[in-house]
Every structure is written in C-alpha cells, then in structure tokens.
Coordinates of C-alpha atoms in Angstrom, one line a residue:
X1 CA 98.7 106.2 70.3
X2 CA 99.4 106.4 66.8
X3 CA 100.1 103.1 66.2
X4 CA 96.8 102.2 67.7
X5 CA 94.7 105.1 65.8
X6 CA 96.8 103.5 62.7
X7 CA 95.9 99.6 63.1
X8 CA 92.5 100.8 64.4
X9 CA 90.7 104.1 62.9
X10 CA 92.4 105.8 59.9
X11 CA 95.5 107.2 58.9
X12 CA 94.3 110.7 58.8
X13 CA 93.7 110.0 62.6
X14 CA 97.1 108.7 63.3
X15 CA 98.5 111.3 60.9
X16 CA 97.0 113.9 63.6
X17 CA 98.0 112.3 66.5
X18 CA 101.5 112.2 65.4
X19 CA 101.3 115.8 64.7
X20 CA 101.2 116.8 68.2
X21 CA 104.9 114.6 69.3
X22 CA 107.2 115.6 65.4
X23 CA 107.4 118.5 63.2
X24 CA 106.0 118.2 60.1
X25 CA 108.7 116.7 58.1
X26 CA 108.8 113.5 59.9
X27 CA 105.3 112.4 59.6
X28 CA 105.2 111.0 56.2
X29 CA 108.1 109.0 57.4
X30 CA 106.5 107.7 61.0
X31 CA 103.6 106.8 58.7
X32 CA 105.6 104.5 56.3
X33 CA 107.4 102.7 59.6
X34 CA 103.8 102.2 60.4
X35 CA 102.6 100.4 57.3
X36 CA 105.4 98.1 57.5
X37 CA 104.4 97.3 60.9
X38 CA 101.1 96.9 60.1
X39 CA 101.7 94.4 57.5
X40 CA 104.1 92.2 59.6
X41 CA 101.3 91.9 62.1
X42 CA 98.5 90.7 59.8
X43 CA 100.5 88.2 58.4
X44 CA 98.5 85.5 57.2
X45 CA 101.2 83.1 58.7
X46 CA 99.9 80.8 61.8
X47 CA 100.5 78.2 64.3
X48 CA 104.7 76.9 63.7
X49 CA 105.1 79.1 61.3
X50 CA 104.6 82.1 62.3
X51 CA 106.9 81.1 65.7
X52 CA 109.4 79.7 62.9
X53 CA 109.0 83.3 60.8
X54 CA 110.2 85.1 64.5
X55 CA 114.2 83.5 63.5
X56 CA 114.1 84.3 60.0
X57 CA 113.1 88.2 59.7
X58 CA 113.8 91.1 61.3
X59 CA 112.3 89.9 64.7
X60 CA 115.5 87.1 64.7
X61 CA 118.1 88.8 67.0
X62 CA 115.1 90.5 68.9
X63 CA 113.2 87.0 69.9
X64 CA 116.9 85.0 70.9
X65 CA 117.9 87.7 72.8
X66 CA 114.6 88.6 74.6
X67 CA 114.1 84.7 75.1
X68 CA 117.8 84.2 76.5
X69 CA 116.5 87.3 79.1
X70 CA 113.6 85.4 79.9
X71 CA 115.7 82.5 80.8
X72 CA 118.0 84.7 83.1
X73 CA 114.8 86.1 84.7
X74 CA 114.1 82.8 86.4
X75 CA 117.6 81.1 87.0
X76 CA 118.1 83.8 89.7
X77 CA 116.4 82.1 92.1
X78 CA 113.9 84.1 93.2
X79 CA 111.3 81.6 93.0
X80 CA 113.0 79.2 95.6
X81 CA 113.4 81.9 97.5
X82 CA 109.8 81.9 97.8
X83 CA 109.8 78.2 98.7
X84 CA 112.9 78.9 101.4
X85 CA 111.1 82.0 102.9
X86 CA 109.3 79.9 105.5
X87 CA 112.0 78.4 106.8
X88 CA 113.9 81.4 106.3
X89 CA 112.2 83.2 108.8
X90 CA 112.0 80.5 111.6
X91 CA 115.2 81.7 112.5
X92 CA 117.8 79.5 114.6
X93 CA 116.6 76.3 115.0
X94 CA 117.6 76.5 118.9
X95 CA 115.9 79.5 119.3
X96 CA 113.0 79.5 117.0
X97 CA 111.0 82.8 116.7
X98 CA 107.1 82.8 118.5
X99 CA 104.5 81.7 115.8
X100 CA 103.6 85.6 116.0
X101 CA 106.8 86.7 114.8
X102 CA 107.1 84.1 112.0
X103 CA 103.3 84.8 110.6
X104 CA 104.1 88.7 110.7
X105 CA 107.6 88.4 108.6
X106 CA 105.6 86.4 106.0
X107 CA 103.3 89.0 105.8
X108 CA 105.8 91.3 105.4
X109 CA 107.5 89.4 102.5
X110 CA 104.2 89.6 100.4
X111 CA 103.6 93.3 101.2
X112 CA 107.4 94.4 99.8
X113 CA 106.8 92.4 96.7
X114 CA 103.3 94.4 96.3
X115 CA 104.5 98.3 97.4
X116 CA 107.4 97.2 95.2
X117 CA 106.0 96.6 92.1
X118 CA 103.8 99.7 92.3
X119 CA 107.4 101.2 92.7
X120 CA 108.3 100.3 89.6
X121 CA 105.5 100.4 87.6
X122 CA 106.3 104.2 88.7
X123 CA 110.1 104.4 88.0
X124 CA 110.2 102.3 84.8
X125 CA 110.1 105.2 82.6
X126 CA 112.3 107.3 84.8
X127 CA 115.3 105.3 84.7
X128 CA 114.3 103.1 82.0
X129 CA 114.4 99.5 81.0
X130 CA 117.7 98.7 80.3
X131 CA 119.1 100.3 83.3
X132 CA 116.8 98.5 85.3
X133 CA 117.8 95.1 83.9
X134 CA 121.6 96.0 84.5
X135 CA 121.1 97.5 88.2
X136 CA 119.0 95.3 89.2
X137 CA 121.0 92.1 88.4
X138 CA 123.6 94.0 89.7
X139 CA 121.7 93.9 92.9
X140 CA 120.6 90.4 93.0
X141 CA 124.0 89.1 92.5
X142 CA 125.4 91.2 95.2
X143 CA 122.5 90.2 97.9
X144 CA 122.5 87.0 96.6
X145 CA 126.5 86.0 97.5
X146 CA 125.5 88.0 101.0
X147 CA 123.0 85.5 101.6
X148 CA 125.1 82.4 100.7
X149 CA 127.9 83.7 103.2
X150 CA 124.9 84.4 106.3
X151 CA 123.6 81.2 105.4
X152 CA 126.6 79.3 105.6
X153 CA 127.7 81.3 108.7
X154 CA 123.8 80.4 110.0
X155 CA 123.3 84.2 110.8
X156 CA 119.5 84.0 111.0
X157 CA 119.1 87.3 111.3
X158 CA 120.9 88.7 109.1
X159 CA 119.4 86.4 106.4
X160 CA 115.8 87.6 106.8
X161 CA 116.9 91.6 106.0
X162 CA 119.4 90.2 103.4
X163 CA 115.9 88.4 101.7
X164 CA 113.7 91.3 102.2
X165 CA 116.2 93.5 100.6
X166 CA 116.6 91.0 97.8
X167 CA 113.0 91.1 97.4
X168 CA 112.7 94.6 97.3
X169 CA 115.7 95.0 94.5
X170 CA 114.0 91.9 92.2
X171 CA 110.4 93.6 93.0
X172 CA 111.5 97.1 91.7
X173 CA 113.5 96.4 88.5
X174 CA 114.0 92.7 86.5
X175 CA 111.1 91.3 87.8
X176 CA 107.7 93.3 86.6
X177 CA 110.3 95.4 83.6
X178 CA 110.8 92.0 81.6
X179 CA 107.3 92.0 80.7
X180 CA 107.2 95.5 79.7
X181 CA 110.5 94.7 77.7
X182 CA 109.0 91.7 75.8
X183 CA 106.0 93.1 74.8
X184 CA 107.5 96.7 73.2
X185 CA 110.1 94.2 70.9
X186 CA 108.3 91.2 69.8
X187 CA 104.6 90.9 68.4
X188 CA 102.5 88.6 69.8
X189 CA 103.5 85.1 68.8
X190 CA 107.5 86.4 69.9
X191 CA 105.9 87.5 73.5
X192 CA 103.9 84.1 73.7
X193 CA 107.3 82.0 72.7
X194 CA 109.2 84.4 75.3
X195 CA 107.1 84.1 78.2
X196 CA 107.4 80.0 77.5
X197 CA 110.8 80.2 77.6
X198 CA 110.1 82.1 81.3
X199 CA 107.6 79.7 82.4
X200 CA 109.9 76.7 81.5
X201 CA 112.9 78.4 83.3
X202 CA 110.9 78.1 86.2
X203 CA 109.8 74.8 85.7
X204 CA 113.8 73.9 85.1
X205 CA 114.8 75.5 88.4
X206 CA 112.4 74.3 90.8
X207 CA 112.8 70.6 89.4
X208 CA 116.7 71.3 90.1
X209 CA 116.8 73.1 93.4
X210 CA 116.4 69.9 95.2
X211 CA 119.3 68.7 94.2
X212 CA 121.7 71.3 94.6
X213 CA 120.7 72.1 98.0
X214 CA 121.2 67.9 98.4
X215 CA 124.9 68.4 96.8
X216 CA 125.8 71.9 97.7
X217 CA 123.9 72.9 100.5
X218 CA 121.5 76.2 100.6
X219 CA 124.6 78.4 100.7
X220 CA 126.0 76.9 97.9
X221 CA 123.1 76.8 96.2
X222 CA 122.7 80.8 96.3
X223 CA 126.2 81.2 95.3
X224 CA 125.3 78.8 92.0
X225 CA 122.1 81.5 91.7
X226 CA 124.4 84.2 92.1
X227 CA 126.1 83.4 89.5
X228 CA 123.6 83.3 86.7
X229 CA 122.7 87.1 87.9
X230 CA 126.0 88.0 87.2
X231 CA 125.9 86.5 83.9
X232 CA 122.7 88.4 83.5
X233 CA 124.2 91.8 84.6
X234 CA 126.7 90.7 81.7
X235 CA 124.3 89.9 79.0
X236 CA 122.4 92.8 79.3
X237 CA 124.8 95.3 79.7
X238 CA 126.3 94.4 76.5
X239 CA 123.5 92.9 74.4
X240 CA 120.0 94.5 75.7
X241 CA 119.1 97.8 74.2
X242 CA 117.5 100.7 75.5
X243 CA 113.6 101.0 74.8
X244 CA 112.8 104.1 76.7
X245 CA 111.4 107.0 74.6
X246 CA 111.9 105.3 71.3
X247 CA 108.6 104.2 69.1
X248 CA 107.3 101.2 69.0
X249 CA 107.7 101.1 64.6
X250 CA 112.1 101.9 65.3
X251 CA 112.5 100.0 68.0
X252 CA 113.9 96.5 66.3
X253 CA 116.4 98.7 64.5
X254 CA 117.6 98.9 68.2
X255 CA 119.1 95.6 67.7
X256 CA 121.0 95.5 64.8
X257 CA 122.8 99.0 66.4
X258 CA 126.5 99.5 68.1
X259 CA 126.1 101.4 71.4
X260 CA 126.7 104.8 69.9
X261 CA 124.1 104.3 67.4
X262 CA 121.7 103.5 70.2
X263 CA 122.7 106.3 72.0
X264 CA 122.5 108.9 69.1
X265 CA 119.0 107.5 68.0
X266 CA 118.0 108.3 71.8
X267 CA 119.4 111.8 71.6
X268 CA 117.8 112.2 68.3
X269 CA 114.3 111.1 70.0
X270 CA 114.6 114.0 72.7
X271 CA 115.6 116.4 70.3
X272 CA 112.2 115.4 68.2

C-alpha cells in the first residue's frame, strides 16, 4: 500500500503507488496526510504515556469510542452462550437426546462459527463495517429476546436453531469486523488498550453470569444480554463511522464528522 511503501521504502515509491488509485492533483496532498501519520507513529512517547497521549490528541474520540465498542462486543453474551451450548443441546430433560445426537450438534456449533467467519472475512468489504456492526446487533438482539421466550417456555427445540442462528448472525458480522474496525482507527498502543478493554469485558461477564442466571434465571438472563445488543445497535448507528473505502491517513477525520459529512467524504472517495 502506500502507507506501507511510505513508512517502509521511499516516497518516490509511495508517490508511484498512489499514482495508480488519484489523479495527479491529489498526490502531493495524500503524501502530506502521510507524513503526519508517520510522525504520530514514531513518537518517542512509551509505556503510560503514550496510552495517556491516545485521550489527549486526535486519537481521543477514536480510542473512547472504539473501547466503549469493545465493551459492547462482549456484554452480548455470546461467550456464555458457549458455556450454555452443552446443556443447550441436551434437550428436555425428560427426554434427553442419544449421546449421538448431542456430540453431532456440538460439532455443528464449532463448524458454523468456522464457515461463518470465512463468510465474513468475504463480505466485510461488501457491505462494510459499520453496517455490519448495526445489522448485526440488530440481529443478536432480535434472536437473543427469541431465545429468552423458548427458554422460558422450555422449547428445547426451538432453542438449539434459535442458538445456531445466533451464532451464525455474531459469526458473520460484530464478531471477527471489531478487529478489523480497531486496527484501521487506532495505532498500536489504541488497538492494545482496546482489545483490553475486550478481554476484560469478557472477564466481567463470565464472573457475573452466575449470578444472574441464580437471580433471574437463563431466560432472564438473555433478556438482560439482549438488552446491551440493543444498546449496541444504538451506539453504533449513531456514533460509529463508516471505514469502508476511505484511507487509512483520513480516516480519524471520520470522527469528528456529522453524518453528511461522512457520507460526502465517501462519495468523494468513489468519485477519486
């Protein structure tokens, strides 16, 4: 890319590289965006600071809002699902399924989450990342209030496709796209602090989960899960910008955009 033949080889390389995507009159200008970029990321800062420099430039409203996402990512659920899945697919406790039946519907668990991310490592830049985040909370909410009402009702059966199809929505959008997200908006030190932030979401809900299934039961406990997708569909609707198509070096100007803005930047990109 150019930003690669920039950091890495010369600017007469990157200069000819970039000659092949813009006309000539933007060049000079992609080159200066890349300068910039270049001297944010060999910053001499280390250690606290340079996490501490991530809220005080212009990677501030970037690094809360990706880390906020990061947090959403895990308070879904999807991670007790995991731990629920074995029961899950036990069925009715009267009438349990053959050990057969239960060994091939775990199987089949871990090969939708594996044809599903090479789904949408596929579609990612067909729909793009944004619209991915949206639909697929979107999704989640919807199959995760389905599943609260089947567990509740203690429709076995109806609970297993409501879990594979949940699986399959989380697989295919908000679960591989975050880390595509994080790593086109931050540097490295704001990917590190955001993928913390994901890891300790996790660590958060599986410590609580006992507990709510204790006090609420599992279907009230997916209703609480639900509810933080919707907020998710919520957040990133209004808050998350569109990455698709735009470079790397104009990307964090994303963030400090109104809607239209975003959207005429985009329609400028095609046009270029």
């Amino acid at each position: 890319t150019p930003t690669y033949l920039y950091f890495y080889v010369s600017e007469h390389a990157s200069k000819e590289s970039l000659r092949i995507i813009y006309k000539e009159e933007f060049i000079q200008n992609k080159i200066e965006h890349l300068e910039n970029e270049k001297r944010q990321y060999t910053s001499t800062e280390t250690g606290f600071s340079l996490f501490s420099s991530l809220f005080k430039g212009k990677f501030r409203r970037a690094a809360i809002l990706t880390i906020i996402l990061a947090q959403l990512h895990q308070y879904n659920g999807v991670h007790c699902f995991s731990y629920y899945a074995k029961s899950l697919v036990q069925g009715d406790p009267n009438r349990p399924f053959g050990m057969t039946t239960v060994v091939t519907l775990t199987i089949l668990i871990s090969v939708i989450k594996a044809l599903s991310a090479w789904v949408s490592s596929a579609i990612v830049d067909v729909f793009g990342r944004r619209s991915l985040f949206v639909l697929g909370f979107a999704g989640c909410f919807l199959l995760e209030v389905t599943l609260g009402v089947f567990s509740y009702a203690k429709l076995y059966a109806y609970s297993i496709m409501n879990l594979y199809m949940y699986l399959l929505v989380y697989t295919t959008t908000i679960g591989p796209v975050l880390f595509t997200y994080v790593s086109e908006v931050l540097p490295e030190a704001g990917v590190t602090l955001a993928l913390l932030a994901h890891w300790f979401g996790f660590f958060l809900v599986i410590q609580v989960f006992p507990f709510l299934e204790a006090g609420l039961g599992l279907s009230g406990t997916f209703f609480v899960f639900s509810s933080f997708c919707l907020l998710g569909f919520i957040f990133c609707y209004l808050y998350i910008p569109e990455t698709k198509g735009v470079p790397r070096d104009e990307i964090l100007s994303l963030f400090s955009q109104t809607k239209s803005d975003q959207i005429e930047l985009l329609d400028r990109k095609t046009q270029e």
